[in-house]
Every structure is written in C-alpha cells, then in structure tokens.
Short mmCIF file of C-alpha atoms in Angstrom, two decimals:
data_model
loop_
_atom_site.label_atom_id
_atom_site.label_comp_id
_atom_site.label_asym_id
_atom_site.label_seq_id
_atom_site.Cartn_x
_atom_site.Cartn_y
_atom_site.Cartn_z
CA MET A 1 33.24 27.82 1.64
CA GLU A 2 30.67 26.44 0.01
CA ARG A 3 27.03 26.87 1.43
CA HIS A 4 23.79 25.75 0.58
CA ASP A 5 20.62 26.03 1.77
CA ALA A 6 19.78 22.89 2.67
CA ILE A 7 22.24 19.65 2.63
CA VAL A 8 20.14 16.09 2.61
CA ILE A 9 22.89 13.19 3.88
CA GLY A 10 22.09 9.74 2.23
CA ALA A 11 21.03 9.79 -1.11
CA GLY A 12 17.99 6.49 -0.61
CA LEU A 13 14.07 7.29 -1.86
CA ASN A 14 13.72 9.79 1.68
CA GLY A 15 16.63 11.17 0.84
CA LEU A 16 15.78 12.26 -2.98
CA VAL A 17 12.39 13.27 -2.44
CA ALA A 18 13.24 15.47 -0.07
CA ALA A 19 16.11 16.57 -2.42
CA ALA A 20 13.45 17.12 -4.65
CA CYS A 21 10.71 18.65 -3.06
CA LEU A 22 13.17 21.00 -1.60
CA ALA A 23 15.02 22.64 -4.82
CA ARG A 24 11.61 22.60 -6.95
CA ALA A 25 9.94 25.17 -3.78
CA GLY A 26 13.48 27.02 -5.38
CA LEU A 27 15.74 26.32 -1.91
CA SER A 28 19.56 25.41 -3.55
CA VAL A 29 19.93 21.66 -2.29
CA LEU A 30 22.78 19.55 -2.17
CA VAL A 31 22.51 15.32 -2.17
CA LEU A 32 25.90 13.51 -0.90
CA ASP A 33 26.14 10.12 0.31
CA ARG A 34 29.23 7.73 0.50
CA ALA A 35 28.16 5.53 -2.18
CA SER A 36 29.23 5.77 -6.27
CA ALA A 37 25.76 5.48 -6.95
CA PRO A 38 22.18 6.78 -6.14
CA GLY A 39 19.77 4.73 -4.71
CA GLY A 40 20.75 3.06 -1.40
CA ILE A 41 18.15 -0.01 -0.54
CA ALA A 42 17.25 0.29 -3.58
CA CYS A 43 20.03 1.39 -5.48
CA GLU A 44 19.93 -1.20 -8.98
CA HIS A 45 22.66 -4.36 -9.13
CA GLU A 46 24.34 -6.19 -11.98
CA VAL A 47 23.88 -9.99 -10.50
CA ALA A 48 25.77 -11.60 -12.98
CA PRO A 49 26.34 -9.35 -16.72
CA GLY A 50 23.33 -7.68 -17.68
CA TYR A 51 20.51 -8.69 -15.12
CA ARG A 52 19.99 -5.93 -13.20
CA LEU A 53 17.89 -5.59 -10.08
CA PRO A 54 17.76 -4.03 -7.12
CA ARG A 55 20.56 -5.01 -5.28
CA PHE A 56 18.59 -5.02 -1.32
CA THR A 57 15.18 -3.97 -1.59
CA LEU A 58 12.17 -5.96 -3.61
CA GLY A 59 11.38 -4.48 -6.94
CA SER A 60 8.11 -3.94 -6.35
CA GLY A 61 5.79 -1.02 -4.88
CA GLY A 62 5.81 3.28 -6.33
CA LEU A 63 5.39 6.12 -4.41
CA PRO A 64 2.65 7.41 -3.16
CA PRO A 65 -0.13 9.18 -7.06
CA ARG A 66 0.24 12.46 -4.32
CA ILE A 67 3.89 12.14 -3.89
CA ALA A 68 4.12 11.14 -7.62
CA ALA A 69 2.07 13.94 -9.33
CA ASP A 70 3.65 17.10 -6.76
CA LEU A 71 6.97 16.17 -8.38
CA ASP A 72 6.24 15.60 -12.09
CA LEU A 73 7.99 12.48 -12.43
CA PRO A 74 5.51 11.00 -14.95
CA CYS A 75 7.30 13.98 -17.10
CA HIS A 76 10.84 12.55 -16.03
CA GLY A 77 10.46 9.27 -17.78
CA LEU A 78 8.47 7.62 -14.45
CA ARG A 79 6.40 5.21 -15.92
CA PHE A 80 4.67 2.08 -14.23
CA ILE A 81 3.03 -1.53 -14.40
CA ARG A 82 0.47 -3.10 -12.85
CA ALA A 83 -0.28 -6.40 -12.26
CA GLU A 84 -2.18 -9.03 -10.65
CA GLY A 85 -1.22 -9.52 -6.51
CA GLY A 86 0.40 -12.78 -6.99
CA VAL A 87 0.07 -16.18 -5.51
CA THR A 88 0.96 -17.93 -2.47
CA CYS A 89 2.66 -21.50 -3.09
CA PHE A 90 2.02 -24.20 0.04
CA PRO A 91 3.18 -27.27 0.44
CA GLY A 92 1.85 -30.43 -0.99
CA GLY A 93 1.41 -28.22 -4.68
CA GLU A 94 -1.73 -26.00 -3.55
CA TYR A 95 -1.99 -22.08 -4.08
CA HIS A 96 -3.68 -19.21 -3.66
CA ALA A 97 -3.64 -16.06 -6.35
CA SER A 98 -5.06 -12.93 -5.67
CA TYR A 99 -6.71 -11.27 -9.03
CA ARG A 100 -8.03 -7.88 -8.76
CA ASP A 101 -10.77 -8.52 -10.64
CA GLY A 102 -13.47 -8.91 -7.75
CA VAL A 103 -16.05 -12.17 -9.80
CA VAL A 104 -12.28 -14.69 -11.09
CA HIS A 105 -10.96 -13.55 -6.91
CA ARG A 106 -14.15 -14.33 -5.23
CA SER A 107 -13.61 -18.23 -7.51
CA GLU A 108 -10.45 -18.68 -6.35
CA ILE A 109 -11.56 -18.39 -3.67
CA ALA A 110 -14.88 -21.01 -3.60
CA ARG A 111 -11.84 -23.68 -5.16
CA PHE A 112 -11.33 -23.76 -1.03
CA SER A 113 -14.20 -22.23 0.92
CA ARG A 114 -17.69 -21.34 -0.11
CA VAL A 115 -18.63 -19.26 3.02
CA ASP A 116 -14.98 -17.66 2.61
CA ALA A 117 -15.55 -16.38 -1.35
CA ASP A 118 -18.82 -14.62 0.43
CA ALA A 119 -17.08 -13.47 3.64
CA PHE A 120 -13.79 -12.03 1.24
CA THR A 121 -16.43 -9.49 0.37
CA ARG A 122 -17.07 -7.81 3.86
CA TYR A 123 -13.21 -8.21 4.53
CA ARG A 124 -12.57 -6.54 1.04
CA ARG A 125 -14.90 -3.79 3.12
CA ASP A 126 -13.75 -4.00 5.95
CA MET A 127 -10.27 -2.67 5.08
CA LEU A 128 -10.13 -0.35 2.54
CA ARG A 129 -12.86 1.49 5.53
CA ALA A 130 -9.26 0.73 7.45
CA ALA A 131 -7.42 2.16 4.86
CA ARG A 132 -9.54 5.42 4.29
CA VAL A 133 -8.87 5.86 8.08
CA LEU A 134 -5.22 5.13 8.24
CA ALA A 135 -3.50 6.76 4.88
CA PRO A 136 -4.55 9.93 6.17
CA LEU A 137 -2.99 10.01 8.96
CA LEU A 138 0.37 8.85 7.04
CA ALA A 139 -0.14 11.13 4.75
CA GLY A 140 0.89 14.46 7.25
CA PRO A 141 3.38 15.09 9.99
CA ALA A 142 2.60 12.78 12.98
CA ARG A 143 1.70 15.65 15.50
CA PRO A 144 0.75 19.86 14.73
CA ARG A 145 3.51 22.11 13.56
CA GLY A 146 2.98 24.48 16.79
CA LYS A 147 4.51 24.55 20.55
CA GLY A 148 2.36 24.91 23.04
CA LEU A 149 -0.34 23.78 23.94
CA PHE A 150 -2.16 24.55 22.44
CA ALA A 151 -1.90 23.27 19.75
CA GLY A 152 -0.93 19.82 21.61
CA LEU A 153 -4.77 21.06 22.98
CA ARG A 154 -5.75 21.33 19.47
CA ALA A 155 -4.35 17.91 17.60
CA ARG A 156 -6.09 15.88 21.18
CA LEU A 157 -9.64 17.42 19.94
CA ALA A 158 -9.17 16.46 16.47
CA LEU A 159 -8.56 13.79 16.85
CA ALA A 160 -11.58 13.36 19.50
CA ASP A 161 -14.41 14.70 17.18
CA ARG A 162 -12.75 11.95 14.22
CA ILE A 163 -13.42 9.31 17.29
CA SER A 164 -16.65 10.31 18.15
CA ALA A 165 -17.98 10.83 14.64
CA MET A 166 -17.68 7.00 13.99
CA ALA A 167 -20.30 4.82 13.94
CA PRO A 168 -20.21 2.20 17.34
CA ALA A 169 -19.04 -0.52 14.47
CA ASP A 170 -17.01 1.13 13.07
CA LEU A 171 -15.07 1.93 16.29
CA HIS A 172 -14.81 -1.77 17.29
CA ASP A 173 -13.61 -2.99 14.12
CA MET A 174 -11.22 0.51 14.73
CA LEU A 175 -10.10 -1.66 17.83
CA ARG A 176 -10.17 -4.98 17.09
CA LEU A 177 -7.90 -4.38 14.04
CA GLY A 178 -5.33 -2.52 16.03
CA THR A 179 -5.23 -5.00 19.00
CA LEU A 180 -5.84 -9.16 17.96
CA PRO A 181 -3.01 -11.61 16.89
CA ALA A 182 -3.82 -11.46 12.74
CA SER A 183 -4.85 -15.29 13.29
CA GLU A 184 -8.07 -14.50 15.41
CA PHE A 185 -9.05 -11.36 13.40
CA LEU A 186 -8.67 -12.75 9.87
CA ASP A 187 -10.84 -16.03 11.95
CA SER A 188 -13.75 -14.09 12.63
CA TYR A 189 -14.07 -13.40 8.33
CA PHE A 190 -12.43 -17.50 7.40
CA GLU A 191 -12.90 -20.80 7.63
CA SER A 192 -9.97 -22.01 5.49
CA PRO A 193 -6.31 -22.90 6.57
CA HIS A 194 -4.75 -21.71 2.98
CA VAL A 195 -7.08 -18.60 2.40
CA LYS A 196 -6.35 -17.16 5.99
CA ALA A 197 -2.27 -18.12 5.71
CA HIS A 198 -2.66 -16.29 1.95
CA LEU A 199 -3.30 -13.55 3.41
CA ALA A 200 -1.06 -13.55 6.92
CA ALA A 201 1.81 -14.04 4.38
CA ALA A 202 1.43 -10.95 2.67
CA ALA A 203 0.93 -8.90 5.89
CA MET A 204 4.04 -9.94 7.80
CA MET A 205 7.04 -9.57 5.78
CA GLY A 206 9.18 -7.38 6.93
CA ALA A 207 7.63 -7.30 10.54
CA THR A 208 9.16 -8.20 13.67
CA LEU A 209 5.92 -9.54 15.15
CA GLY A 210 4.19 -13.47 13.65
CA PRO A 211 0.90 -13.49 12.41
CA CYS A 212 0.04 -15.07 16.44
CA SER A 213 1.16 -12.17 18.73
CA PRO A 214 -0.88 -9.61 19.44
CA THR A 215 -1.40 -6.51 17.27
CA SER A 216 -0.11 -8.00 14.04
CA ALA A 217 -3.60 -7.51 12.41
CA ALA A 218 -3.26 -3.80 11.90
CA ARG A 219 -0.70 -5.33 9.01
CA LEU A 220 -2.98 -6.40 6.76
CA VAL A 221 -4.26 -3.05 6.33
CA LEU A 222 -0.88 -2.47 4.81
CA PRO A 223 -1.41 -4.02 1.87
CA TRP A 224 -4.14 -2.04 1.28
CA LEU A 225 -3.51 1.56 1.82
CA GLU A 226 -2.81 2.11 -2.20
CA THR A 227 -5.14 -0.50 -2.64
CA ALA A 228 -7.32 2.46 -6.21
CA GLY A 229 -10.39 3.09 -4.89
CA ASP A 230 -13.90 0.04 -5.42
CA ALA A 231 -13.40 -0.35 -9.00
CA MET A 232 -12.23 -3.82 -10.07
CA GLY A 233 -13.73 -5.45 -5.86
CA GLY A 234 -11.02 -7.84 -5.85
CA ALA A 235 -7.59 -8.10 -3.85
CA PRO A 236 -4.93 -5.41 -4.11
CA GLU A 237 -2.25 -5.06 -7.17
CA THR A 238 1.18 -4.45 -7.27
CA LEU A 239 3.33 -2.11 -8.79
CA MET A 240 6.06 -1.48 -9.78
CA PRO A 241 8.21 1.34 -11.93
CA VAL A 242 9.24 0.28 -16.02
CA GLY A 243 13.35 -0.27 -15.61
CA GLY A 244 12.44 -1.60 -11.40
CA PRO A 245 14.04 0.48 -8.87
CA ALA A 246 16.68 2.41 -10.73
CA ALA A 247 14.02 3.70 -12.47
CA LEU A 248 12.22 5.37 -10.00
CA VAL A 249 15.88 6.82 -8.52
CA SER A 250 16.34 8.18 -12.25
CA ALA A 251 12.95 9.60 -12.12
CA LEU A 252 13.86 11.55 -9.34
CA ARG A 253 17.39 12.54 -9.41
CA SER A 254 16.49 14.10 -12.81
CA VAL A 255 13.69 16.03 -11.36
CA ILE A 256 16.98 17.45 -7.90
CA LEU A 257 19.36 18.66 -10.98
CA ALA A 258 16.47 19.93 -13.14
CA ALA A 259 14.94 22.44 -10.53
CA GLY A 260 19.23 23.49 -9.94
CA GLY A 261 19.70 20.94 -7.42
CA GLN A 262 23.01 19.22 -7.45
CA LEU A 263 23.72 15.62 -5.53
CA ARG A 264 27.93 14.87 -4.31
CA MET A 265 28.59 10.76 -4.93
CA GLU A 266 31.60 8.60 -3.31
CA ALA A 267 30.76 12.30 -0.16
CA GLU A 268 31.01 10.94 3.20
CA VAL A 269 29.40 12.90 6.04
CA THR A 270 31.00 12.60 9.08
CA ASP A 271 30.86 15.00 11.10
CA ILE A 272 28.06 17.36 11.95
CA ARG A 273 28.60 21.05 13.76
CA ILE A 274 26.86 22.55 15.43
CA LYS A 275 26.97 25.16 17.85
CA ASP A 276 24.37 26.20 20.34
CA ARG A 277 22.27 23.46 19.82
CA LYS A 278 21.78 24.56 15.71
CA VAL A 279 23.22 22.91 12.46
CA GLN A 280 25.29 24.63 10.71
CA GLY A 281 27.20 22.29 8.05
CA VAL A 282 28.65 19.85 7.69
CA VAL A 283 32.12 18.11 7.13
CA LEU A 284 33.49 15.01 4.89
CA ALA A 285 35.17 12.39 5.83
CA ASN A 286 38.00 14.10 2.83
CA GLY A 287 37.90 16.77 5.80
CA GLU A 288 35.78 18.85 3.38
CA GLU A 289 33.35 22.05 5.54
CA ILE A 290 29.66 22.73 3.83
CA GLY A 291 27.67 25.21 5.35
CA ALA A 292 23.94 24.49 5.15
CA ASP A 293 21.05 26.56 6.45
CA ALA A 294 19.36 23.55 7.47
CA VAL A 295 20.33 19.73 7.38
CA LEU A 296 18.13 16.59 6.49
CA SER A 297 19.76 13.24 6.69
CA GLY A 298 17.46 9.90 5.15
CA LEU A 299 20.60 8.36 8.09
CA ASP A 300 18.29 5.93 10.10
CA VAL A 301 18.22 7.37 14.05
CA LYS A 302 20.55 5.81 15.48
CA ARG A 303 23.44 7.19 12.73
CA SER A 304 22.12 10.63 11.89
CA PHE A 305 22.65 11.02 16.23
CA LEU A 306 25.36 7.95 17.02
CA SER A 307 27.94 8.42 14.12
CA LEU A 308 27.18 12.10 12.96
CA PHE A 309 27.21 14.09 16.21
CA GLN A 310 29.59 13.74 19.66
CA TRP A 311 27.12 13.23 22.41
CA LYS A 312 29.02 15.36 24.85
CA ASP A 313 26.78 17.94 21.85
CA LEU A 314 23.54 16.39 21.85
CA PRO A 315 20.68 17.31 24.71
CA GLU A 316 20.76 15.61 27.82
CA GLY A 317 19.01 11.94 27.49
CA LEU A 318 18.43 12.25 23.93
CA VAL A 319 21.62 9.81 23.33
CA GLU A 320 19.25 7.59 25.44
CA ARG A 321 16.40 7.85 24.17
CA VAL A 322 17.73 7.21 20.48
CA GLY A 323 19.89 3.69 22.04
CA ARG A 324 16.14 2.67 23.39
CA VAL A 325 14.58 2.88 19.32
CA ARG A 326 14.25 -1.02 18.78
CA MET A 327 15.46 -1.69 15.67
CA ARG A 328 16.12 -5.22 14.71
CA GLY A 329 16.59 -7.03 11.19
CA VAL A 330 14.09 -10.05 10.72
CA ALA A 331 15.38 -10.76 5.93
CA ALA A 332 17.57 -11.76 4.34
CA LYS A 333 17.93 -11.31 0.24
CA VAL A 334 18.55 -13.56 -2.72
CA ASN A 335 19.23 -12.51 -5.78
CA ILE A 336 19.55 -14.90 -8.75
CA ALA A 337 20.20 -14.57 -12.55
CA LEU A 338 18.70 -17.41 -14.83
CA ASP A 339 19.39 -18.07 -18.36
CA ALA A 340 15.75 -19.31 -18.85
CA ALA A 341 12.52 -18.73 -17.73
CA PRO A 342 11.61 -20.53 -14.22
CA ASP A 343 8.54 -23.32 -15.29
CA PHE A 344 5.55 -23.60 -12.80
CA PRO A 345 3.69 -26.55 -13.63
CA GLY A 346 1.53 -26.54 -10.49
CA LEU A 347 -0.26 -23.04 -11.05
CA PRO A 348 -2.63 -23.17 -14.57
CA GLU A 349 -1.01 -22.00 -17.63
CA GLY A 350 0.02 -18.77 -18.14
CA CYS A 351 -1.22 -17.60 -15.09
CA PRO A 352 -1.35 -14.20 -14.34
CA SER A 353 -0.93 -12.84 -11.28
CA LEU A 354 2.46 -14.75 -10.76
CA GLY A 355 3.75 -10.97 -12.70
CA GLY A 356 2.74 -9.83 -9.12
CA GLY A 357 4.97 -11.84 -7.65
CA LEU A 358 4.95 -15.27 -5.30
CA ARG A 359 4.98 -16.52 -1.17
CA LEU A 360 6.38 -19.56 -0.37
CA ALA A 361 4.31 -19.91 2.74
CA ALA A 362 3.09 -22.59 5.38
CA GLU A 363 0.06 -22.23 7.33
CA ILE A 364 -0.89 -20.27 9.97
CA PRO A 365 0.89 -22.43 12.98
CA ALA A 366 4.23 -23.35 10.64
CA MET A 367 4.10 -19.56 10.41
CA GLN A 368 4.55 -19.10 13.49
CA ARG A 369 7.21 -21.41 14.50
CA ALA A 370 9.00 -19.39 11.77
CA TYR A 371 8.71 -16.11 14.34
CA ASP A 372 9.79 -18.07 16.82
CA ASP A 373 12.67 -19.24 15.79
CA TRP A 374 13.79 -15.79 14.97
CA ARG A 375 13.59 -14.17 18.86
CA GLU A 376 15.17 -17.24 19.64
CA ARG A 377 17.60 -16.43 17.16
CA MET A 378 17.88 -19.77 15.16
CA PRO A 379 18.12 -20.64 11.65
CA PRO A 380 15.17 -20.00 10.12
CA ARG A 381 13.97 -24.15 9.41
CA ASN A 382 11.52 -23.04 7.12
CA PRO A 383 11.23 -18.96 6.85
CA LEU A 384 8.40 -17.44 4.93
CA ILE A 385 9.63 -16.56 1.39
CA ASP A 386 8.32 -13.39 -0.76
CA VAL A 387 9.42 -13.19 -4.32
CA PHE A 388 8.74 -11.25 -6.92
CA ILE A 389 11.04 -11.86 -10.89
CA PRO A 390 10.31 -8.24 -12.17
CA SER A 391 11.19 -9.93 -15.36
CA PHE A 392 8.21 -11.55 -16.24
CA LEU A 393 6.87 -7.86 -15.96
CA ASP A 394 10.17 -5.65 -17.56
CA SER A 395 12.26 -7.85 -19.90
CA SER A 396 14.79 -5.07 -20.66
CA LEU A 397 16.39 -6.12 -17.34
CA ALA A 398 17.86 -9.53 -17.99
CA PRO A 399 19.83 -10.60 -21.16
CA GLN A 400 17.22 -11.85 -24.05
CA GLY A 401 15.89 -14.92 -22.48
CA GLY A 402 16.30 -14.28 -19.15
CA HIS A 403 15.66 -13.58 -16.56
CA VAL A 404 15.63 -11.68 -12.53
CA LEU A 405 14.82 -13.28 -9.65
CA SER A 406 14.17 -11.06 -6.59
CA ALA A 407 13.18 -12.81 -2.48
CA LEU A 408 13.30 -11.34 0.81
CA VAL A 409 13.47 -14.40 3.33
CA GLN A 410 11.45 -13.38 6.20
CA TYR A 411 12.46 -14.68 9.68
CA VAL A 412 16.40 -14.09 9.69
CA PRO A 413 18.39 -12.54 13.10
CA GLU A 414 20.96 -10.54 12.10
CA VAL A 415 22.88 -12.64 14.56
CA LEU A 416 22.36 -16.40 15.18
CA HIS A 417 22.56 -18.10 18.93
CA GLU A 418 25.50 -19.52 19.02
CA GLY A 419 27.62 -16.64 17.16
CA PRO A 420 27.69 -14.28 14.07
CA TRP A 421 26.73 -16.10 10.63
CA SER A 422 29.08 -18.67 9.08
CA ALA A 423 30.11 -19.10 5.51
CA GLU A 424 29.35 -23.01 6.38
CA ARG A 425 25.37 -21.80 7.79
CA ARG A 426 25.26 -19.00 4.95
CA LYS A 427 25.32 -21.42 2.57
CA VAL A 428 22.40 -23.22 4.52
CA LEU A 429 20.53 -20.42 3.80
CA GLY A 430 21.59 -20.28 0.25
CA ASP A 431 20.31 -24.38 -0.34
CA HIS A 432 17.22 -24.03 1.74
CA VAL A 433 16.34 -20.82 -0.56
CA MET A 434 17.22 -23.02 -3.95
CA ALA A 435 16.05 -26.73 -2.46
CA ARG A 436 11.70 -24.00 -1.68
CA LEU A 437 11.95 -22.18 -5.33
CA ALA A 438 12.52 -26.55 -6.97
CA GLU A 439 9.83 -27.38 -4.81
CA VAL A 440 7.59 -25.22 -7.06
CA SER A 441 9.40 -24.39 -10.16
CA PRO A 442 11.18 -28.35 -10.76
CA GLY A 443 14.81 -27.64 -12.62
CA MET A 444 15.68 -23.80 -11.85
CA GLU A 445 18.20 -25.18 -10.35
CA LYS A 446 19.70 -26.70 -14.00
CA HIS A 447 19.13 -22.80 -14.96
CA VAL A 448 21.75 -20.32 -12.33
CA VAL A 449 23.39 -17.88 -13.28
CA ALA A 450 24.49 -16.74 -10.85
CA PHE A 451 23.10 -16.99 -7.37
CA GLU A 452 23.76 -14.67 -4.14
CA VAL A 453 22.55 -14.54 -0.23
CA LEU A 454 23.04 -10.89 1.58
CA LEU A 455 22.29 -11.45 5.11
CA PRO A 456 21.48 -8.53 8.04
CA ASP A 457 24.64 -8.44 8.95
CA ASP A 458 25.95 -7.86 4.95
CA ILE A 459 22.83 -4.59 4.65
CA GLU A 460 24.64 -3.21 8.52
CA ASN A 461 28.07 -3.86 6.47
CA GLU A 462 27.18 -2.34 2.43
CA ILE A 463 24.66 -0.02 3.16
CA GLY A 464 25.55 1.37 6.90
CA LEU A 465 21.53 0.30 7.62
CA THR A 466 22.09 -0.57 12.34
CA GLY A 467 21.46 -4.16 12.30
CA GLY A 468 20.50 -4.41 8.51
CA ASP A 469 16.98 -3.61 9.94
CA PHE A 470 15.24 -3.02 6.10
CA SER A 471 12.30 -0.73 8.17
CA TYR A 472 14.75 1.68 10.07
CA GLY A 473 13.18 0.17 13.32
CA GLU A 474 10.06 -1.69 14.36
CA THR A 475 6.79 -1.20 12.76
CA THR A 476 4.94 -2.43 16.05
CA LEU A 477 2.65 0.05 17.02
CA ASP A 478 5.45 1.84 19.77
CA GLN A 479 7.48 3.21 17.59
CA LEU A 480 4.81 4.25 14.77
CA PHE A 481 2.74 7.38 14.48
CA SER A 482 4.16 9.60 17.14
CA ASN A 483 6.20 7.57 18.74
CA ARG A 484 8.67 7.34 15.45
CA PRO A 485 11.15 7.47 15.79
CA PHE A 486 10.41 7.65 19.72
CA PRO A 487 8.33 9.37 22.17
CA GLY A 488 9.40 13.01 22.37
CA MET A 489 10.03 13.51 19.25
CA GLY A 490 7.16 12.30 16.85
CA GLY A 491 8.25 13.55 13.18
CA ALA A 492 11.00 15.07 10.91
CA GLU A 493 11.01 17.61 13.48
CA THR A 494 14.76 16.92 16.25
CA PRO A 495 15.65 18.61 19.22
CA LEU A 496 18.53 19.70 17.48
CA ARG A 497 17.62 23.37 15.13
CA ASN A 498 18.03 22.84 11.27
CA PHE A 499 18.80 19.33 11.61
CA TYR A 500 15.79 17.30 10.95
CA LEU A 501 15.35 13.46 10.81
CA CYS A 502 14.16 12.23 6.62
CA SER A 503 15.16 8.35 6.81
CA PRO A 504 11.17 5.84 7.47
CA SER A 505 12.83 6.13 11.16
CA ALA A 506 10.49 9.33 10.65
CA HIS A 507 6.54 9.88 10.39
CA PRO A 508 5.18 7.00 8.41
CA GLY A 509 8.26 5.35 8.29
CA PRO A 510 8.13 2.58 5.61
CA LEU A 511 4.88 2.59 5.35
CA VAL A 512 4.33 4.55 2.58
CA MET A 513 7.65 5.31 0.64
CA GLY A 514 8.36 7.86 0.52
CA GLY A 515 6.36 9.70 3.18
CA ALA A 516 8.88 10.30 5.41
CA GLY A 517 11.01 12.26 2.68
CA ALA A 518 7.92 14.62 2.13
CA ASN A 519 6.69 15.52 6.04
CA ALA A 520 10.59 16.87 6.47
CA ALA A 521 10.75 18.85 3.27
CA SER A 522 7.36 19.82 4.60
CA ALA A 523 8.51 20.62 7.88
CA LEU A 524 11.68 22.73 6.90
CA LEU A 525 9.77 24.45 3.79
CA ALA A 526 6.92 25.91 6.66
CA ALA A 527 9.59 26.89 9.35
CA ARG A 528 11.53 28.86 6.66
CA ARG A 529 7.84 30.66 5.99
CA LYS A 530 7.70 30.89 9.77
CA GLY A 531 10.96 32.17 9.75
CA GLY A 532 11.18 30.49 13.22
CA ARG A 533 13.54 27.19 13.22
CA SER A 534 15.09 26.66 8.91
#
C-alpha cells in the first residue's frame, strides 16, 4: 500500500501552505483534492474565453510576509502589486477614496469634515496599536503546545502579564474595541456619516454582524493587520498577486513539487482510516487506500469530522460539538467579463484608488437594515457590494481592451424565508447588482460579455463548503482564538491522534491568509520532534 508521512486533504490555499511547509521540512507529503485543479475557493475561472478571475473569492489580498518568506515564494515567481485602498461610492453620487499617503488621505476626509480629518490621525494610531496587539495572537497557535495543568497555567500567566503591562488607557481602548458596535465606536472619532460608512463597509464584508451589532467594532482593525508601519501615514493598501490568486496557487504548488511533495487532483477522499482513535490513512472514492503517519484536513470542520469518519469512531460528544459550530452563508459572488474598460464619471479622472476596488454602500443605518434582512432570510434590498477589477492592475487577466470584474454581495442568505432560491430570484439579484454598478458606471451593462451569479448554495455544492460560508465558520468572538473551531479544541490539533485541521475553520480562521495551514504544519512538526503524537 502506498504510504506517506503526511496526507493533506484539499488543495485550497491553506492546504497548499501546510503541504509546502511540511515538504520543505523533509516530509513525504501527498495532497489530494476532488477538483480538477488546485486552489479551492481561490481557483482560477474563465468567465468567458480569455477572461480570467477567481471563481469564488474577490481576488485581492496575499499571504503574510512571514509565510511568503519562510516558503521562499518570490523564488518561485510570486510577485505582488500594491494599490491604494479603494473607493466607497454612495447613493446620490458622493464618494470617499482611500490613499496610502497620509496628507492626501486627510485632505480627502476634509472634503466631508475638517474635524474628521484631524480625528483620523488618532483613529489610525489606535488601529495600528490594536493591530500590534492582535497580530501576535493571530500569528501562532491558539493554545500552548504542552499538555496538562502547568502548560495551561503558564499560558494564562503569560496572558495576564501582557494585560498587566498595558497602560490603563490602552486597556480601556482594547476593551471598547472588543465589545462595542462599530457604529458606536466610530461615533467616538468621526462626525461625517460618509466617513463612518466608508470605514464600516470595509469591516463588515464577510461578517455575520451588522455595524450596529455588539462586538462588531473589533472588525474595524482587520484591514490594518498587514499595514506596513507608519511610513505613509494613510489608509491600508490593497495587495494583489501578479496574475491573480492563480499565481499564488502556482507558486505554492511549485514549492511543494520542488521539495519532493506530490499533488493528485480528481482524487476525492471519502473516508479516513482510524484505529484506537489514531488516524492511519485515507480511502479514495475509487476504493484505493493510502497510508499516512498523519492526515491534515483542509475541509471545513463539519466536513472534516462528520463526512470523513464514521461517527461511532469519534470520541463521545464530538459530533455534538462539531454540530454546534455556526456556519452560515452571508455573501454571493458575481463575475463579469467586459469588452471595454468601465468608466466612472463621478470619480476624479484617473483616480488611483480605483485600483484597490470600490464598495457600493449606503450610510450605516441602511447597512444595518441590510443585515437585518439577512437575519430574516430576506432577499437583500440594499446589499453592501465589494467590487474588484483586477485587470486594472494586471492586463494579462483579460483580452486586449477587455476587463474582468469580481464582486462579493454581502448579506445574501443561503436559504430564503420562503424556501430555496429560485431562478427568478437569482436573476432579480443579478439585475439589482448590475443596476447598482450602472449607477456609478453608466453604460457598463452594454459591455457585458458574460455575467454569472453564484449563491451560497452554489458554493456549497461546487466546493463542498458547508453553508457556502467563505469564513469556514462565523468569525464572531465566541468562535475565534482558543474557541476556534470550538471550545475544547482551539487550534489545529484534534481529539484524534495524527489528525489535524488546516482549514480556516481552525485558528486564526480567514483573518490571516494561509495562517491555519502554517499552524497545522507547525503543530505536526512539533509533535514529530517530541516523538509524541505524529
């Protein structure tokens, strides 16, 4: 029987990161995926011949520098484009652009309020301070490697030391950020509803919270996590791999193969072999068995436990704990191919912030009503729409003169109150998105070559992501850090020996791209060094 040191189930970004880390450490690694190409939700898709974009994700963002450096990805052809932070367009023609240059950005805010332009300096300082506190917690495992009372006590004392070292004012600010609604937190800095909505819109994408929900203020810090220091003094920038997410997937694949690892596509894992709560290998859909010292799952937590194991083989209570993890779709994906560049007459000519994308948003009360519609499982009447046109930055993604547009539509329920989405309801949603785009880019609809709407149910059926939840589990505070994927597990290690979770269902979730994969690989390598669980 074929055998490997480690098998990784799923060739998504986190699975590829885990496999690359393990292969570079000298392990025999095999990646298995049921799809025909690697990438998972970041897989490349031709919405029309020659028009390339990620089918399910927006297409912006990149791995943290520490992971890219550890895997030596630049030597495997990976390059990033840095762009401004994007534009928010409001009904009635108003807009708010983000700029990395602090002087330019404060001048932009001053169009709405000079008081807010001055307040931004304080807000940026506080966001960077919070990011510096949060980043180390997201960079490593959610709990100590050691077991037992003393390991837990050491971790609690270390946390207590960090808290006691904080100045009272800093501790107060962190508590406010972790508990308040985003709307109330922003009210303490700014007066302009447009400035507040611009900041809230960026934070709410992907959240199962509204801007007026308690604890939603914590999401305001997320865009600042990868900001490179204070050099420019403005808003966070946007990153995109040259060639789109497909280039990132290609570089990770290159690392794995160069280190002797293997990838097998169209190889669906249906079962995991287990004896005495110790994982021993996998079984494929064709009946083939492959042995392994360890198995890492890049699937979401529900698929990992409830579909790959016989429930009788799982520890008592585990099925119930997994079942209580909340996974709910909150966004639809719209992909558009255009035969000409979209024009935005309401923005300054050549506005550089467009390279970082644009959001179609309303003021915070309307944003909250959209969230309330989602909770009531209503079709979104005024959704928040996050738009990225990657071909503005990389012309290789579309034929000459053409462009691709990628959009995430926030607050789209998986199932409507009246039942599943119908073809008519899907068309109404697509028409609404197109109408919103045409408001800021008149005539865009005349240049559409291809247009597709992917609902949460489509995402679940095509990728196998429970509920169509891009976050692999809600990112509310009760499902983060040591509670992710659920209390009592808190990280990549699981109650089953030799079985690790390397998907964003584990810490740090989707908050750090590739972080869950890197943590799972680190946990496995640490276990092998100790000669304990492998």
